[in-house]
Amino acid sequence: EPSMSIVHHIYEVVGGYFRRKRLRWLTTEFRDCHQVIDLGGRVDMWKQTNFAEHTTVVNIEPAPDSLPSTFTYILGDARATGFQNQAFDLAFSNSVIEHVGSFDDQKRFAHEMLRLGKRVYCQTPNKWFPVEPHFLGLCVHWLPGKWFSHFVDRYLTLHGWRYRPSREESVALINSIRLLTRAQLLQLFPGCKINSERFLGLPKSFVVWK
């Protein structure tokens, strides 16, 4: 399926460009943040930065086999970490808040970020960007809930064409994602700034920060 491979390659190139640009800005804007907590993240990303003296990663996935001494890895719920208020210079998350559950769950996640960090960085895709980034389908995420089905995933998205998911796999993925709008992010993170990452003139994703 060469056409599928080409599209995925283009998507990876575009995604890589934005990740590198985001990382450059992160290491400049937050260079004075030495104690970092990453909610839902991975250790590998922080190996590409040099400003954090110690990084605490909270995730529901098992810890990697070899963990550098500058990291603490906690298997736990990022919506309720148990750390003290303002315990970290930076509370960070990248493409996580759209996966934590309902809007109430997202409120808890945002509140925890604001509580933990003297500064905050939260990146997430824009609901109103026409390409859904997990399914690589055009406007499929704008369908009413019951219409966004296994059939739509399997036959109307690149995810479906490439991976041929079962009905159960489609439903699980659909139910695991709740994309947010800019207005909702302003509601979740009062007093924070929002940067828009644009592709072809349209806001593809947002970075909420303070």
Coordinates of C-alpha atoms in Angstrom, one line a residue, residues 2-208:
P2 CA 2.5 2.6 -1.2
S3 CA 0.0 5.5 -1.1
M4 CA -0.7 4.8 2.6
S5 CA 3.0 4.7 3.3
I6 CA 3.5 8.1 1.5
V7 CA 0.8 9.8 3.5
H8 CA 2.1 8.4 6.8
H9 CA 5.6 9.5 5.9
I10 CA 4.3 13.1 5.1
Y11 CA 2.5 13.1 8.5
E12 CA 5.6 12.0 10.3
V13 CA 7.7 14.7 8.6
V14 CA 5.2 17.4 9.5
G15 CA 4.8 16.0 13.0
G16 CA 8.6 15.9 13.5
Y17 CA 8.9 19.5 12.4
F18 CA 6.4 20.7 15.0
R19 CA 8.0 18.5 17.7
R20 CA 11.4 20.0 17.0
K21 CA 10.1 23.5 17.0
R22 CA 8.2 22.9 20.2
L23 CA 11.2 21.4 21.9
R24 CA 13.4 24.4 20.9
W25 CA 10.9 26.8 22.4
L26 CA 10.4 24.7 25.5
T27 CA 14.2 24.6 26.3
T28 CA 14.4 28.4 25.8
E29 CA 11.2 29.6 27.6
F30 CA 11.5 27.2 30.5
R31 CA 15.3 27.0 30.9
D32 CA 15.1 28.1 34.5
C33 CA 12.8 25.2 35.5
H34 CA 15.0 22.7 37.2
Q35 CA 12.4 20.5 38.9
V36 CA 9.9 19.2 36.4
I37 CA 6.9 16.8 36.6
D38 CA 5.7 15.3 33.4
L39 CA 2.1 14.0 33.6
G40 CA 1.6 11.1 31.3
G41 CA 4.9 11.5 29.5
R42 CA 7.9 9.4 28.7
V43 CA 11.5 9.6 29.8
D44 CA 13.0 9.6 26.2
M45 CA 11.7 13.1 25.4
W46 CA 13.6 14.6 28.4
K47 CA 16.9 13.1 27.3
Q48 CA 16.7 15.6 24.4
T49 CA 16.7 18.6 26.8
N50 CA 19.3 19.8 29.3
F51 CA 17.5 22.3 31.6
A52 CA 15.8 19.9 34.0
E53 CA 18.0 18.8 36.9
H54 CA 15.4 16.2 38.0
T55 CA 12.3 15.0 36.2
T56 CA 9.4 13.1 37.8
V57 CA 7.3 11.2 35.3
V58 CA 3.8 10.0 36.2
N59 CA 2.3 7.4 33.9
I60 CA -0.1 4.4 34.0
E61 CA 2.4 2.5 31.9
P62 CA 5.2 0.5 33.5
A63 CA 8.6 2.2 34.0
P64 CA 11.3 1.7 31.4
D65 CA 14.0 -0.9 32.2
S66 CA 16.9 1.5 32.7
L67 CA 16.1 4.8 34.5
P68 CA 18.8 7.5 34.7
S69 CA 19.4 8.9 38.2
T70 CA 18.0 12.2 37.2
F71 CA 14.5 10.7 36.8
T72 CA 11.8 9.5 39.2
Y73 CA 9.1 7.3 37.6
I74 CA 5.7 6.9 39.3
L75 CA 3.1 4.4 38.2
G76 CA -0.1 6.4 39.1
D77 CA -3.0 8.7 38.2
A78 CA -1.9 12.0 36.8
R79 CA -5.2 13.5 37.9
A80 CA -4.3 13.0 41.6
T81 CA -0.6 12.7 42.3
G82 CA -0.5 13.5 46.0
F83 CA 2.4 15.9 45.7
Q84 CA 2.4 19.3 47.6
N85 CA 1.2 22.5 46.0
Q86 CA 3.8 24.2 43.7
A87 CA 6.2 21.3 44.3
F88 CA 7.7 21.7 40.9
D89 CA 9.1 24.5 38.8
L90 CA 7.2 23.2 35.7
A91 CA 4.2 20.9 35.3
F92 CA 4.4 19.5 31.8
S93 CA 2.1 17.4 29.6
N94 CA 2.2 16.7 25.9
S95 CA -0.8 15.2 24.0
V96 CA -2.2 13.7 27.2
I97 CA -5.2 15.7 28.4
E98 CA -7.3 14.5 25.4
H99 CA -6.8 10.9 26.7
V100 CA -7.7 11.2 30.4
G101 CA -11.5 10.7 30.1
S102 CA -14.5 12.9 30.4
F103 CA -14.5 16.7 30.6
D104 CA -14.7 16.4 34.4
D105 CA -11.6 14.2 34.3
Q106 CA -9.9 16.8 32.1
K107 CA -10.8 19.5 34.7
R108 CA -9.1 17.4 37.4
F109 CA -6.0 16.9 35.2
A110 CA -5.8 20.7 34.5
H111 CA -6.3 21.6 38.1
E112 CA -3.6 19.2 39.1
M113 CA -1.2 20.8 36.6
L114 CA -2.0 24.3 37.9
R115 CA -1.6 23.1 41.5
L116 CA 1.7 21.3 41.1
G117 CA 3.7 23.7 38.9
K118 CA 4.9 27.2 39.4
R119 CA 4.8 27.2 35.6
V120 CA 2.7 25.1 33.2
Y121 CA 3.1 23.6 29.7
C122 CA 0.2 21.6 28.2
Q123 CA 0.1 20.7 24.5
T124 CA -3.0 19.2 22.9
P125 CA -4.5 18.9 19.4
N126 CA -7.2 21.3 18.3
K127 CA -10.7 19.8 18.0
W128 CA -11.5 22.1 15.1
F129 CA -8.6 21.2 12.9
P130 CA -10.1 19.1 10.1
V131 CA -7.7 16.1 10.3
E132 CA -8.1 14.0 13.4
P133 CA -4.5 13.2 14.4
H134 CA -5.0 9.7 15.9
F135 CA -7.2 8.3 13.2
L136 CA -5.8 10.5 10.3
G137 CA -9.4 10.9 9.0
L138 CA -10.9 14.1 7.6
C139 CA -13.5 15.6 9.9
V140 CA -14.5 12.2 11.4
H141 CA -14.1 13.6 14.9
W142 CA -16.9 16.1 14.2
L143 CA -19.5 13.4 13.8
P144 CA -22.0 12.9 16.6
G145 CA -20.8 10.2 19.0
K146 CA -22.9 7.3 17.8
W147 CA -22.0 8.1 14.1
F148 CA -18.3 7.9 14.8
S149 CA -18.3 4.1 14.6
H150 CA -16.1 1.1 13.7
F151 CA -17.2 1.5 10.1
V152 CA -16.0 5.1 10.0
D153 CA -12.7 4.2 11.5
R154 CA -12.1 1.1 9.4
Y155 CA -13.0 2.5 6.0
L156 CA -12.8 6.3 6.2
T157 CA -9.5 6.8 8.0
L158 CA -5.9 6.0 7.3
H159 CA -5.7 4.4 10.7
G160 CA -8.4 1.9 9.6
W161 CA -6.9 1.2 6.2
R162 CA -3.4 0.6 7.7
Y163 CA -4.2 -1.3 10.9
R164 CA -7.6 -2.9 10.0
P165 CA -8.8 -2.6 13.6
S166 CA -11.5 -4.9 15.0
R167 CA -14.8 -3.4 16.2
E168 CA -13.5 -3.6 19.8
E169 CA -10.3 -1.9 19.0
S170 CA -12.1 0.9 17.1
V171 CA -14.5 1.5 20.0
A172 CA -11.7 1.5 22.5
L173 CA -9.7 4.1 20.6
I174 CA -12.7 6.3 19.9
N175 CA -13.7 6.2 23.5
S176 CA -10.2 7.0 24.7
I177 CA -10.0 10.4 23.0
R178 CA -11.8 13.7 23.8
L179 CA -10.3 16.6 21.8
L180 CA -10.6 20.1 23.2
T181 CA -11.3 23.5 21.7
R182 CA -9.4 26.7 22.5
A183 CA -12.4 28.0 24.4
Q184 CA -12.4 24.9 26.6
L185 CA -8.7 25.2 27.2
L186 CA -9.2 28.8 28.4
Q187 CA -11.9 27.5 30.8
L188 CA -9.6 24.7 32.0
F189 CA -6.5 26.8 32.5
P190 CA -7.6 30.3 33.7
G191 CA -4.9 32.9 33.5
C192 CA -2.7 31.0 31.1
K193 CA -1.6 31.9 27.6
I194 CA -2.3 29.8 24.5
N195 CA 0.1 29.4 21.6
S196 CA -1.4 28.1 18.3
E197 CA 0.6 25.7 16.1
R198 CA -0.6 26.3 12.6
F199 CA -0.5 24.1 9.6
L200 CA -1.7 25.5 6.2
G201 CA -2.9 28.5 8.1
L202 CA -5.2 26.6 10.4
P203 CA -4.5 26.0 14.2
K204 CA -3.5 22.4 14.3
S205 CA -2.8 22.2 18.0
F206 CA -2.4 24.4 21.1
V207 CA 0.2 24.9 23.8
V208 CA -1.2 26.3 27.1

